[in-house]
PDB file of C-alpha atoms in Angstrom:
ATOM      1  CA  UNK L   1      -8.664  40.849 -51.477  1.00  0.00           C
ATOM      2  CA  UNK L   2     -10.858  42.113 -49.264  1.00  0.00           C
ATOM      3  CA  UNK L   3     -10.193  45.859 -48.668  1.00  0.00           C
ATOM      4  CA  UNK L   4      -9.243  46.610 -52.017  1.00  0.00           C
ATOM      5  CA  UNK L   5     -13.234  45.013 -52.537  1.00  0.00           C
ATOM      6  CA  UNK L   6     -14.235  48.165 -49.878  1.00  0.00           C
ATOM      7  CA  UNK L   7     -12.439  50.824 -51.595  1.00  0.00           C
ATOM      8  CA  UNK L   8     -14.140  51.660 -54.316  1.00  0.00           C
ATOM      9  CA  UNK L   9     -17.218  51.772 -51.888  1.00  0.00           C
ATOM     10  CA  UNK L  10     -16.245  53.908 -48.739  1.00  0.00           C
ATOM     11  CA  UNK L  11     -19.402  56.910 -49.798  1.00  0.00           C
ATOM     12  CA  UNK L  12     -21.813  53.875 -50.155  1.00  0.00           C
ATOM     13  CA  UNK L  13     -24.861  53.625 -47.471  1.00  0.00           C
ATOM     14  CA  UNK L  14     -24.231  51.082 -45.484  1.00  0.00           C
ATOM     15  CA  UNK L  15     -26.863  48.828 -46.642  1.00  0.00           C
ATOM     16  CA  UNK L  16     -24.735  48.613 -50.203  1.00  0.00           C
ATOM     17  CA  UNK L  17     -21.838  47.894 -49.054  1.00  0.00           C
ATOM     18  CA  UNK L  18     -23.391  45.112 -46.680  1.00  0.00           C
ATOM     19  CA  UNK L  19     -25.096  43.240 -49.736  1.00  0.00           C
ATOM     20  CA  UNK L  20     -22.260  43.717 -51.875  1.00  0.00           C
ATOM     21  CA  UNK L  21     -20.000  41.955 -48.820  1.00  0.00           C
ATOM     22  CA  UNK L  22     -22.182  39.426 -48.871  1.00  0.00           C
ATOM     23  CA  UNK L  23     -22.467  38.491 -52.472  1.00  0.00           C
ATOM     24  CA  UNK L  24     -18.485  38.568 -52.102  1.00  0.00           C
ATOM     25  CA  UNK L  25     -18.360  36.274 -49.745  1.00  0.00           C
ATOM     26  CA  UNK L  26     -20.491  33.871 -50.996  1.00  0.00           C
ATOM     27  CA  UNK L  27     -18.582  33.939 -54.068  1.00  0.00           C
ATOM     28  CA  UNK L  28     -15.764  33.173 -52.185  1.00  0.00           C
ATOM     29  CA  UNK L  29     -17.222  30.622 -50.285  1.00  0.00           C
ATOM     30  CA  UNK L  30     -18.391  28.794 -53.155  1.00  0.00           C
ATOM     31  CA  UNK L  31     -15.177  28.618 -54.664  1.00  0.00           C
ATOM     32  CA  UNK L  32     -13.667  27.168 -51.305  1.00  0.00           C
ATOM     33  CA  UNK L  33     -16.622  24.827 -51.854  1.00  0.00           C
ATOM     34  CA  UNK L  34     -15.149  23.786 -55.737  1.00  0.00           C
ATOM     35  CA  UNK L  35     -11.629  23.133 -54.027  1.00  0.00           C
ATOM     36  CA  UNK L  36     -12.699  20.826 -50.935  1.00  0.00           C
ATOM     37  CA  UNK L  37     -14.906  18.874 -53.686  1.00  0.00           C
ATOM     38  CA  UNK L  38     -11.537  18.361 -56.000  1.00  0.00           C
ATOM     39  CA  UNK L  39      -9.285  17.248 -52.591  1.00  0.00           C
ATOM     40  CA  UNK L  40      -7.981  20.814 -51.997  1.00  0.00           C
ATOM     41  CA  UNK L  41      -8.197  23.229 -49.434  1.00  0.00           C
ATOM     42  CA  UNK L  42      -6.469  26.675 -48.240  1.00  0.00           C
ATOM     43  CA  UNK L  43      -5.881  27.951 -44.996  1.00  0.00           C
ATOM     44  CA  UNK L  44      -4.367  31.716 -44.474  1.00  0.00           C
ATOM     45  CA  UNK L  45      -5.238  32.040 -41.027  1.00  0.00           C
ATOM     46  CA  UNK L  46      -6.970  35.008 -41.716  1.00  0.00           C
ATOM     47  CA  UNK L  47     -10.169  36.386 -39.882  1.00  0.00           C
ATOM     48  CA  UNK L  48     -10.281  39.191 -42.712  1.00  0.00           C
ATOM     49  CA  UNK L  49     -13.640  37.191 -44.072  1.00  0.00           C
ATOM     50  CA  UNK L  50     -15.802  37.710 -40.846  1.00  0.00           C
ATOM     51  CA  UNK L  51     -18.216  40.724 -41.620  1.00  0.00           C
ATOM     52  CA  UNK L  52     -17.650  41.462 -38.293  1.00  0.00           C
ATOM     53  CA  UNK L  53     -14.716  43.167 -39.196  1.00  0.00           C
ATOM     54  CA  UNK L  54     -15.605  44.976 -42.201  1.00  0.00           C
ATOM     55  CA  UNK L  55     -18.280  47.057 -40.532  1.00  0.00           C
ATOM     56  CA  UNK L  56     -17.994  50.850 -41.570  1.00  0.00           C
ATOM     57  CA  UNK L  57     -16.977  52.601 -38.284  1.00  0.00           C
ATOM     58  CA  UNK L  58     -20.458  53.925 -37.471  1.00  0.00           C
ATOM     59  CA  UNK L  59     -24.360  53.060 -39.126  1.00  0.00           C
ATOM     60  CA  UNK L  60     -26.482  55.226 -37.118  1.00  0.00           C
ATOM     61  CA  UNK L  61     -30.056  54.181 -36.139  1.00  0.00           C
ATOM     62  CA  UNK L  62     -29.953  50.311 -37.930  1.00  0.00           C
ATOM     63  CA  UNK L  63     -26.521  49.681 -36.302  1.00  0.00           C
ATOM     64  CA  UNK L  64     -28.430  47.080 -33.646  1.00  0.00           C
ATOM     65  CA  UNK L  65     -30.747  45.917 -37.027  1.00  0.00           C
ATOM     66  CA  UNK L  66     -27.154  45.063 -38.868  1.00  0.00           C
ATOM     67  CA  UNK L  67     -25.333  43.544 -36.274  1.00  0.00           C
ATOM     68  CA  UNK L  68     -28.083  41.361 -35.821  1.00  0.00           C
ATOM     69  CA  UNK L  69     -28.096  40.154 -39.910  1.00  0.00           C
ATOM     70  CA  UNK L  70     -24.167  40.431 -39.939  1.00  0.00           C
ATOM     71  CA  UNK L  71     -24.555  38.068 -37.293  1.00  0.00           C
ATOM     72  CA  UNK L  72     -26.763  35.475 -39.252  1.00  0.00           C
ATOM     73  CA  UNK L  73     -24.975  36.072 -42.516  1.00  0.00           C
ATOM     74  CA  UNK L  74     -21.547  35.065 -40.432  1.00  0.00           C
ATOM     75  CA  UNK L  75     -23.879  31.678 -38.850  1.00  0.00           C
ATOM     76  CA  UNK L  76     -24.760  30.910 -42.487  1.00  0.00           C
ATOM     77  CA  UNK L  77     -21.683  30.831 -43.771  1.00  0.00           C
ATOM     78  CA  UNK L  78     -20.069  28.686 -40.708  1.00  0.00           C
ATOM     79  CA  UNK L  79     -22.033  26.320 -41.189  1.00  0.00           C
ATOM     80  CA  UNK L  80     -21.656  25.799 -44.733  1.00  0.00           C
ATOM     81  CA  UNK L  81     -17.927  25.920 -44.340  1.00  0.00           C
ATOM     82  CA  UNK L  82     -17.857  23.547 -41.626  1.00  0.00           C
ATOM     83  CA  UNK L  83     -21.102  21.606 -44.069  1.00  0.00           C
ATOM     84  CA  UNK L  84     -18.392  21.577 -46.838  1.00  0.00           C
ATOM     85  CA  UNK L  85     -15.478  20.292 -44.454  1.00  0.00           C
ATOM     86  CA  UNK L  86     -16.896  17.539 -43.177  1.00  0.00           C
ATOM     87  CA  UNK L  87     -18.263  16.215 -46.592  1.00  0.00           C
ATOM     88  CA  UNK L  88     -15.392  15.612 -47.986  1.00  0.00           C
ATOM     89  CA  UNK L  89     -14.409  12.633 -49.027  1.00  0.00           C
ATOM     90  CA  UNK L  90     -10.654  13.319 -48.908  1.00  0.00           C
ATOM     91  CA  UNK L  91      -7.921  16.052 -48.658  1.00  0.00           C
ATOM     92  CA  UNK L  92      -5.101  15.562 -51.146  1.00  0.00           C
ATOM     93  CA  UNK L  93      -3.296  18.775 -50.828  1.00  0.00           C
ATOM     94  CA  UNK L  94      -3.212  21.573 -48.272  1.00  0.00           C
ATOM     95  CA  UNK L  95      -2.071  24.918 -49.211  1.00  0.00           C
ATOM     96  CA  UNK L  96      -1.114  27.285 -46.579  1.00  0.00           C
ATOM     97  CA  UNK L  97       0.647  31.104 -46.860  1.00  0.00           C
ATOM     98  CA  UNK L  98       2.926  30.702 -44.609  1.00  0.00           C
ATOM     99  CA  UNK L  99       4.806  27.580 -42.206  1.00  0.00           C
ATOM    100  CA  UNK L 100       3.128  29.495 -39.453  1.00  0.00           C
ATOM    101  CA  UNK L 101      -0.392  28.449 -40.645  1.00  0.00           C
ATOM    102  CA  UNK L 102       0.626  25.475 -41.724  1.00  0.00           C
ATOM    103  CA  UNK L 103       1.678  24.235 -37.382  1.00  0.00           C
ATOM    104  CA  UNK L 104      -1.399  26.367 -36.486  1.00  0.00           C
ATOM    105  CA  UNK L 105      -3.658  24.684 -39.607  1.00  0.00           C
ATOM    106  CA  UNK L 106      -2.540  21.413 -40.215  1.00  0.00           C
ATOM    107  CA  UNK L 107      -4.740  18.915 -42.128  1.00  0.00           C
ATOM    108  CA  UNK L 108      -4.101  15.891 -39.978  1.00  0.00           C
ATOM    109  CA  UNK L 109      -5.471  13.498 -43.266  1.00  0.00           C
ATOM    110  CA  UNK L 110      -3.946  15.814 -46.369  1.00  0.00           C
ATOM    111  CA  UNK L 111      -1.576  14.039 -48.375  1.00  0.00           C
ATOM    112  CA  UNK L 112       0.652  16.963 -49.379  1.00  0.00           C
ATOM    113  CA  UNK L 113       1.309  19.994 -47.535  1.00  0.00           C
ATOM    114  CA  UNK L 114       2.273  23.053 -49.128  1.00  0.00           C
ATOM    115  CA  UNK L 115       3.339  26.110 -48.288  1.00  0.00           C
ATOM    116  CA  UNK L 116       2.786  29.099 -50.883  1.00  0.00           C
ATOM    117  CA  UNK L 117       3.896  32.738 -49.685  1.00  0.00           C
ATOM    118  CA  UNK L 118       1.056  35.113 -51.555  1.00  0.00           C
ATOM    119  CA  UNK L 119       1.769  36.409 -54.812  1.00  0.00           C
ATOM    120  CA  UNK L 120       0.983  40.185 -54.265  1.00  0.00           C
ATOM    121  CA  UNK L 121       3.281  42.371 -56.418  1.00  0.00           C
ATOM    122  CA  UNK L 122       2.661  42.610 -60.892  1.00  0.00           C
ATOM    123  CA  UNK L 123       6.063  43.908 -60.614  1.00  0.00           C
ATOM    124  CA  UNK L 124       8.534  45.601 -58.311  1.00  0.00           C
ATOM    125  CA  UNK L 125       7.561  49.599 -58.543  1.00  0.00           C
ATOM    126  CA  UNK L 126       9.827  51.513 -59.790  1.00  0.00           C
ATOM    127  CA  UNK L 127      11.268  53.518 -57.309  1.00  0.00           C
ATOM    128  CA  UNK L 128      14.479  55.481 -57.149  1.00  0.00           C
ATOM    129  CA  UNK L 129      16.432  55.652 -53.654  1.00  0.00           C
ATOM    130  CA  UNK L 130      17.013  59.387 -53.647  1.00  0.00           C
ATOM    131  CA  UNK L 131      12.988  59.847 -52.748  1.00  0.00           C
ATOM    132  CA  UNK L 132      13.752  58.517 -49.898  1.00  0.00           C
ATOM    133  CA  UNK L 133      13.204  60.677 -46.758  1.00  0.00           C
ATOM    134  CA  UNK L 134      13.323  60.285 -43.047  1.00  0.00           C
ATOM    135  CA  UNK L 135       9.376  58.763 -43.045  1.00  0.00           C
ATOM    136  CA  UNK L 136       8.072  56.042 -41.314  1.00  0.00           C
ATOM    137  CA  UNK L 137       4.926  54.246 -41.851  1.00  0.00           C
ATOM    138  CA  UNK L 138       2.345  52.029 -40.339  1.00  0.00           C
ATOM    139  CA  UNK L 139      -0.174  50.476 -42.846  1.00  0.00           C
ATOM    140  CA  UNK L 140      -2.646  48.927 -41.155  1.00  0.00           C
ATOM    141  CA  UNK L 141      -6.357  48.181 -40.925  1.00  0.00           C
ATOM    142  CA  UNK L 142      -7.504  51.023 -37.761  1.00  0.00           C
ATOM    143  CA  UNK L 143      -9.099  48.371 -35.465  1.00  0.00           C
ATOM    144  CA  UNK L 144      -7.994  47.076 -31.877  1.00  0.00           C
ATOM    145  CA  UNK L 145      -7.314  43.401 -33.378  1.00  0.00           C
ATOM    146  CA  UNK L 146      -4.291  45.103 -34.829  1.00  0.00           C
ATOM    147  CA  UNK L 147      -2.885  46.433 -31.585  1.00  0.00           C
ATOM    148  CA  UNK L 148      -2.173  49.930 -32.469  1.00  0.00           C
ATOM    149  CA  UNK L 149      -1.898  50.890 -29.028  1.00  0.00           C
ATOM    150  CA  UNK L 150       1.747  49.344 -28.903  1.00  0.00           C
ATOM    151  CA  UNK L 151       2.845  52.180 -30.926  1.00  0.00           C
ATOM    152  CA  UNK L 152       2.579  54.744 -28.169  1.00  0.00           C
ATOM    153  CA  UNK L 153       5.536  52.847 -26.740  1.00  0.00           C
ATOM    154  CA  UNK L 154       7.247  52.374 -29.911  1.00  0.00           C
ATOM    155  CA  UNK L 155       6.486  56.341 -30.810  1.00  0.00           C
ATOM    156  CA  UNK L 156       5.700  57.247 -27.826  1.00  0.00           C
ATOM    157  CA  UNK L 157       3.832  60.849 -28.335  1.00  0.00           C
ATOM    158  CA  UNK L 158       3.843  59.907 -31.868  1.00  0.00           C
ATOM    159  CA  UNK L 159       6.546  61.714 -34.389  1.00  0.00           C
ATOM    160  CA  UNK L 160       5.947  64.365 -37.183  1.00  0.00           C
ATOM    161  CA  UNK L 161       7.574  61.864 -39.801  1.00  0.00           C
ATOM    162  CA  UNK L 162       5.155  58.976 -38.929  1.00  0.00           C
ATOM    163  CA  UNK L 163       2.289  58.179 -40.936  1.00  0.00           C
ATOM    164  CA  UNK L 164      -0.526  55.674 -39.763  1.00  0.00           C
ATOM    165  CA  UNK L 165      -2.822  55.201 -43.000  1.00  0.00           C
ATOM    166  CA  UNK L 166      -5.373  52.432 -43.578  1.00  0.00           C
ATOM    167  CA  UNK L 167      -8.671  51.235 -43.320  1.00  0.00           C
ATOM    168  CA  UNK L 168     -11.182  53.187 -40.798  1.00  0.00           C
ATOM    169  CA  UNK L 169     -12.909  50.072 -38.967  1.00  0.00           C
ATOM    170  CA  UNK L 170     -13.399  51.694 -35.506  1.00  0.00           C
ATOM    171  CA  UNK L 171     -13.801  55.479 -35.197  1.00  0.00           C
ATOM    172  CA  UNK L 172     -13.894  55.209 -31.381  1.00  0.00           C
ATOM    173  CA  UNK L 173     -10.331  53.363 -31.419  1.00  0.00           C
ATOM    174  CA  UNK L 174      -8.843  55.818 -34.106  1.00  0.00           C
ATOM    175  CA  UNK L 175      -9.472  58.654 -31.907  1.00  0.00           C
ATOM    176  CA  UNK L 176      -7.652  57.007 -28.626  1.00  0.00           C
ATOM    177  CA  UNK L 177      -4.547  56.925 -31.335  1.00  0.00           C
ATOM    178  CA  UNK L 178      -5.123  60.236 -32.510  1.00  0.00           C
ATOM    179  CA  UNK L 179      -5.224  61.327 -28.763  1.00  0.00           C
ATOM    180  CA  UNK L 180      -2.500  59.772 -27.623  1.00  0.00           C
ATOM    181  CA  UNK L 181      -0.132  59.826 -30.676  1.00  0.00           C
ATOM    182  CA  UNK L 182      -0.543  63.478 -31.219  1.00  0.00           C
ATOM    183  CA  UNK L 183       2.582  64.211 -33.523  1.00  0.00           C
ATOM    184  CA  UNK L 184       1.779  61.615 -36.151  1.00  0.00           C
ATOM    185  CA  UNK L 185      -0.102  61.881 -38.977  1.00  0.00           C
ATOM    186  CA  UNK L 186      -3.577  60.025 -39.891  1.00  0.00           C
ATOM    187  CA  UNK L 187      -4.511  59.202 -43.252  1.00  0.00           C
ATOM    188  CA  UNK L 188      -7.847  56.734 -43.159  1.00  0.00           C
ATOM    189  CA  UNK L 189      -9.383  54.841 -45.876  1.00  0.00           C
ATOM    190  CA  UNK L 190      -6.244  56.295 -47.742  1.00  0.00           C
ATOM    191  CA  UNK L 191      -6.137  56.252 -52.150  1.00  0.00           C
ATOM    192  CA  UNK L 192      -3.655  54.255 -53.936  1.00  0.00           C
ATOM    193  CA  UNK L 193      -2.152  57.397 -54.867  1.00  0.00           C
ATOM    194  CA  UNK L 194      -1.619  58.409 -51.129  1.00  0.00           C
ATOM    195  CA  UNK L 195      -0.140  55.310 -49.930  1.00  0.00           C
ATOM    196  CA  UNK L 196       2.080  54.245 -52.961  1.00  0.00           C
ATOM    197  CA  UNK L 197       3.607  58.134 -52.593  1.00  0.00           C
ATOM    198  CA  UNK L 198       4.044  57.166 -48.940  1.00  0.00           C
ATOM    199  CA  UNK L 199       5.762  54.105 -49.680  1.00  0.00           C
ATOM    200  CA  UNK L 200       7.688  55.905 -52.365  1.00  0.00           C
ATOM    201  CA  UNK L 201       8.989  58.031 -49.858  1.00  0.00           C
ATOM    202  CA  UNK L 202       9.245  56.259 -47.118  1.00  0.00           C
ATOM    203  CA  UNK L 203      12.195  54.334 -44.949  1.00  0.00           C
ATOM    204  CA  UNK L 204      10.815  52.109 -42.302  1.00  0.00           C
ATOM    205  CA  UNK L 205       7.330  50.412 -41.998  1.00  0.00           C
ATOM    206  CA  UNK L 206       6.529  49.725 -38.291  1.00  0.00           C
ATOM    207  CA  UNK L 207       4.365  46.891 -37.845  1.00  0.00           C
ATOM    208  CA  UNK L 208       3.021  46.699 -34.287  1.00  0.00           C
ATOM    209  CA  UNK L 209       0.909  43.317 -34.466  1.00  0.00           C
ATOM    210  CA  UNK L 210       2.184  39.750 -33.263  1.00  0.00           C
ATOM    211  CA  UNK L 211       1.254  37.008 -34.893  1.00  0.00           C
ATOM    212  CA  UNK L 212       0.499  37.907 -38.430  1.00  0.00           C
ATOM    213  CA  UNK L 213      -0.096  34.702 -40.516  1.00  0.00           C
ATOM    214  CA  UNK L 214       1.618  35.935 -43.863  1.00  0.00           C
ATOM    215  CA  UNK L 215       2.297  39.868 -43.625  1.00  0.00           C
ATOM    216  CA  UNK L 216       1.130  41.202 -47.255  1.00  0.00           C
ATOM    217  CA  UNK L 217       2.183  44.222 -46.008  1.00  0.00           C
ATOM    218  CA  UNK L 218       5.784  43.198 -45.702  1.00  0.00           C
ATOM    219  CA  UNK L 219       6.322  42.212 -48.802  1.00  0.00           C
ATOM    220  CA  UNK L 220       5.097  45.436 -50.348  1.00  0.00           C
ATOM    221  CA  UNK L 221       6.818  47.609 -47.931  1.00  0.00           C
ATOM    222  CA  UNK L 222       9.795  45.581 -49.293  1.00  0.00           C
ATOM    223  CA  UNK L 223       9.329  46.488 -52.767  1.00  0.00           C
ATOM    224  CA  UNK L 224       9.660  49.967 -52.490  1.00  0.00           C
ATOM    225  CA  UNK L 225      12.859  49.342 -50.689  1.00  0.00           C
ATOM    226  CA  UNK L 226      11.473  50.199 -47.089  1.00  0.00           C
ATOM    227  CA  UNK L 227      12.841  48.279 -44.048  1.00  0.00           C
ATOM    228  CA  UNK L 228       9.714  46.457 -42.558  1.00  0.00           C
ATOM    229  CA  UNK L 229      10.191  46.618 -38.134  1.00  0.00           C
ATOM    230  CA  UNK L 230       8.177  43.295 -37.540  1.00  0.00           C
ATOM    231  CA  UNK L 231       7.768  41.589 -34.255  1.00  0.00           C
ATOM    232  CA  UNK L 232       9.296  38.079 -34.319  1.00  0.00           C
ATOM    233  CA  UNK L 233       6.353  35.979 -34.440  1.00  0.00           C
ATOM    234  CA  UNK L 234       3.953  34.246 -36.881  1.00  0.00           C
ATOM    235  CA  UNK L 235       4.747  34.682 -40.633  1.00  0.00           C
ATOM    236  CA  UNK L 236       6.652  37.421 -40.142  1.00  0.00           C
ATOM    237  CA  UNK L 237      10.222  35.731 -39.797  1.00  0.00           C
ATOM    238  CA  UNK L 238       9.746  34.086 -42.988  1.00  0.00           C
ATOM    239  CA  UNK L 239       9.201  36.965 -44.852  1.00  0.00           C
ATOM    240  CA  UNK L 240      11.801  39.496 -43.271  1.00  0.00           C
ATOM    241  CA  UNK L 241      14.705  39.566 -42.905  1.00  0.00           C
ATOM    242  CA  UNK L 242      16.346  38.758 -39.270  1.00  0.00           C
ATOM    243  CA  UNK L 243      17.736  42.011 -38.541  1.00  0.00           C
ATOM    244  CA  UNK L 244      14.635  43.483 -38.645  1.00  0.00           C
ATOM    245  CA  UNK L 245      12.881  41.761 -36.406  1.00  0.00           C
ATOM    246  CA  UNK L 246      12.164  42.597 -32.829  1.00  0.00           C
ATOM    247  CA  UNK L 247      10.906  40.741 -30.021  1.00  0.00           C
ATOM    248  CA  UNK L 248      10.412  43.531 -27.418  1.00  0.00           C
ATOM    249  CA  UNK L 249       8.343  47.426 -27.778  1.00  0.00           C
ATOM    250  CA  UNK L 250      11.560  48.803 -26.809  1.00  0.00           C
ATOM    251  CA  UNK L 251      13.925  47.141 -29.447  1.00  0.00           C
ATOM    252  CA  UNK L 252      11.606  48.024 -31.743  1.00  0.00           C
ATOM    253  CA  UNK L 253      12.415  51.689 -30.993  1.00  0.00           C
ATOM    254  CA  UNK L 254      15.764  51.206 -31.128  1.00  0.00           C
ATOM    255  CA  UNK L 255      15.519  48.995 -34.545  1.00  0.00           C
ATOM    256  CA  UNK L 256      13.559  52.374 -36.089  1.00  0.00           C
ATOM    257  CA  UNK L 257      16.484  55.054 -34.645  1.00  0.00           C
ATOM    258  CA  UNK L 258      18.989  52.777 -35.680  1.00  0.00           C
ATOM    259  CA  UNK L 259      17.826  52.165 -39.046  1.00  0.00           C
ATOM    260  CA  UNK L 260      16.730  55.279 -40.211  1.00  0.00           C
ATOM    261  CA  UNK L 261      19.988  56.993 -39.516  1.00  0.00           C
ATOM    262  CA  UNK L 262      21.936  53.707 -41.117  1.00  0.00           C
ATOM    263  CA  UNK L 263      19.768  53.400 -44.532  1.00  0.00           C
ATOM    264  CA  UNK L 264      21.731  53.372 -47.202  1.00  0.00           C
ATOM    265  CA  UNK L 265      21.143  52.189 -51.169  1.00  0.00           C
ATOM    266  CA  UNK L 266      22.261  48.798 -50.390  1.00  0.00           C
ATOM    267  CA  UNK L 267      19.403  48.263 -48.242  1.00  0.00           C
ATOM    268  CA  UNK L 268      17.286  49.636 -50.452  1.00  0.00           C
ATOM    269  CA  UNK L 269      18.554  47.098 -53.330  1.00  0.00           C
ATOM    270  CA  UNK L 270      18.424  44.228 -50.902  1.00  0.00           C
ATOM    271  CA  UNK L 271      14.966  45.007 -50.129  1.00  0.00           C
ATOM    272  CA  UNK L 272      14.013  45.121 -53.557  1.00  0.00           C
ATOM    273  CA  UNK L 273      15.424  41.772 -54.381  1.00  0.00           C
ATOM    274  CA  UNK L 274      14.135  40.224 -51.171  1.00  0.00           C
ATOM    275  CA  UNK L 275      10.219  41.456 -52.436  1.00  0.00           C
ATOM    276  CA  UNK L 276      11.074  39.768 -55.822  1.00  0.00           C
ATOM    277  CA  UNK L 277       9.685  36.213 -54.341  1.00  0.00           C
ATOM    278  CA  UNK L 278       6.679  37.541 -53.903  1.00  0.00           C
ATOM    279  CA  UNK L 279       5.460  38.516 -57.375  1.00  0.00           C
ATOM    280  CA  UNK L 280       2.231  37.044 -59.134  1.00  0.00           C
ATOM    281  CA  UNK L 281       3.967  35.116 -61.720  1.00  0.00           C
ATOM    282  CA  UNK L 282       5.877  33.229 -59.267  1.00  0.00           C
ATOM    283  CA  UNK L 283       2.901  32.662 -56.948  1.00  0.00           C
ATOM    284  CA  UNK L 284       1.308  31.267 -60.183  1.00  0.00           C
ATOM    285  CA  UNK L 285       4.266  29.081 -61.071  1.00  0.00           C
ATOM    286  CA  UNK L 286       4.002  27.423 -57.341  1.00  0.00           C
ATOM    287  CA  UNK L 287       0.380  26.719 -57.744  1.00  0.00           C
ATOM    288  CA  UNK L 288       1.259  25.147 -60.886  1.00  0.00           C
ATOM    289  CA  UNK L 289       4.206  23.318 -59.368  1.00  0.00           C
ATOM    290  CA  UNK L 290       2.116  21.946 -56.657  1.00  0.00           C
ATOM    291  CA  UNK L 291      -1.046  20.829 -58.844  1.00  0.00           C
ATOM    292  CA  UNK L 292       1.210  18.842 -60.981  1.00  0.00           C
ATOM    293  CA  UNK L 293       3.225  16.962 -58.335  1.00  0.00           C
ATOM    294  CA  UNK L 294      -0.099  16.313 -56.330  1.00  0.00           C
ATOM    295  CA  UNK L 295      -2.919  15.201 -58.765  1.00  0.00           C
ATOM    296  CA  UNK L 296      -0.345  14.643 -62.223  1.00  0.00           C
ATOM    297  CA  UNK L 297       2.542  13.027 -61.007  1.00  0.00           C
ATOM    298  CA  UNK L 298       1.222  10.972 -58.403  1.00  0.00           C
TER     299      UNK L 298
END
């Protein structure tokens, strides 16, 4: 929710986007707030709220001034989380995205606990497989939390058919990649446009992180029929399928040559089916599943 928030803001001076972050995620926090109140609360074991990480890569002369208020703001609102927490009078359900963050998470005192994958996708795209082309794809936000740097041993050099598109957070960091991944291609703070043609076209999505809580990005990958390379850790294992996985830099490597030469249309089909869990309507049927067991039926 957050970067598509950020999108439609990338030419606004900093000081914008910073107020309209923070009436965001006060809005957000609030509603958090509603839930703990009514015996419900959500974990995604996310850290995508923290300002911290939604800085623009670089704010001049008030960079030490914003830090310092980002800082604050990020107090404030830690404090009326944990305010919130500890107020309660009881947790009746706990939702979580994934089984991951529900070990990492777990509500000691909830009486139900739920896990609901996000419901990301309207529909499956409509896609045809001859598009598809010899591309691979990492879509990720460009900052080091998401350990980019593993890709110069995955791609080592980088490759003309690789695409890295997403989110510029840190301009120093994108141009070690740029540096030192010279044959692949950069697309920052990408349009729609660009990255669902990308995804259109594309055959694997390489995903360098560990430890990713629910992998959005998986799921849409899938639904354009492209094979998601995901390290074997966190969410991820719930979401892709096995043979995709990899638990070592160098398998990954040899997952991406092996499955770009073997694609076929029945991967592509699979894939498609596979992403069908994830659409909205059946994230809003689970939600509605679990509200009734927890607070109708019992």
């Amino acid at each position: 929710m957050i970067e598509p928030f950020f999108k439609v803001t990338q030419g606004s001076p900093y000081a914008i986007r910073f107020i309209k972050f923070a009436i965001f995620r006060l809005y957000s926090n609030l509603l958090a707030q509603f839930l703990i109140k009514k015996g419900v609360i959500v974990y995604t074991g996310s850290n995508a709220g923290n300002f911290q990480y939604q800085q623009p890569p670089s704010i001049g002369k008030n960079k030490d001034k914003f830090n310092a208020i980002s800082s604050i703001f990020n107090l404030v609102i830690k404090v009326i989380d944990n305010l919130s927490i500890f107020n309660r009078k009881s947790i009746i359900l706990a939702i979580y995205n994934s089984k991951f963050t529900m070990l990492k998470y777990r509500i000691a005192d909830a009486k139900f606990h739920i896990v609901i994958y996000p419901g990301l996708l309207p529909e499956i795209p409509k896609v045809i497989f001859n598009e598809k082309e010899d591309i691979i794809i990492t879509i990720s936000r460009i900052d080091p939390d998401k350990s980019l740097e593993n890709l110069l041993e995955i791609i080592p050099n980088g490759d003309e058919n690789h695409y890295i598109i997403g989110y510029l957070a840190d301009k120093q960091y994108a141009e070690f990649l740029q540096k030192n991944l010279k044959n692949s291609h950069f697309i920052f703070n990408a349009t729609d446009k660009q990255r669902n043609d990308l995804l259109r076209r594309a055959k694997i999505l390489i995903h360098p992180a560990m430890y990713e809580a629910a992998g959005i990005v998986f799921m849409e990958a899938m639904s354009y029929g492209v094979i998601p390379i995901a390290h074997n850790s966190g969410g991820a294992p719930e979401i892709v399928p096995k043979q995709y996985l990899y638990d070592s830099l160098a398998e990954a490597r040899e997952k991406i040559k092996k499955y770009l030469s073997e694609y076929n249309e029945t991967h592509f089909n699979e894939l498609r089916r596979e992403a069908s869990r994830f659409l909205i309507s059946k994230f809003h049927e689970s939600i509605e599943s679990a509200f009734t067991e927890c607070f109708i039926k019992n």
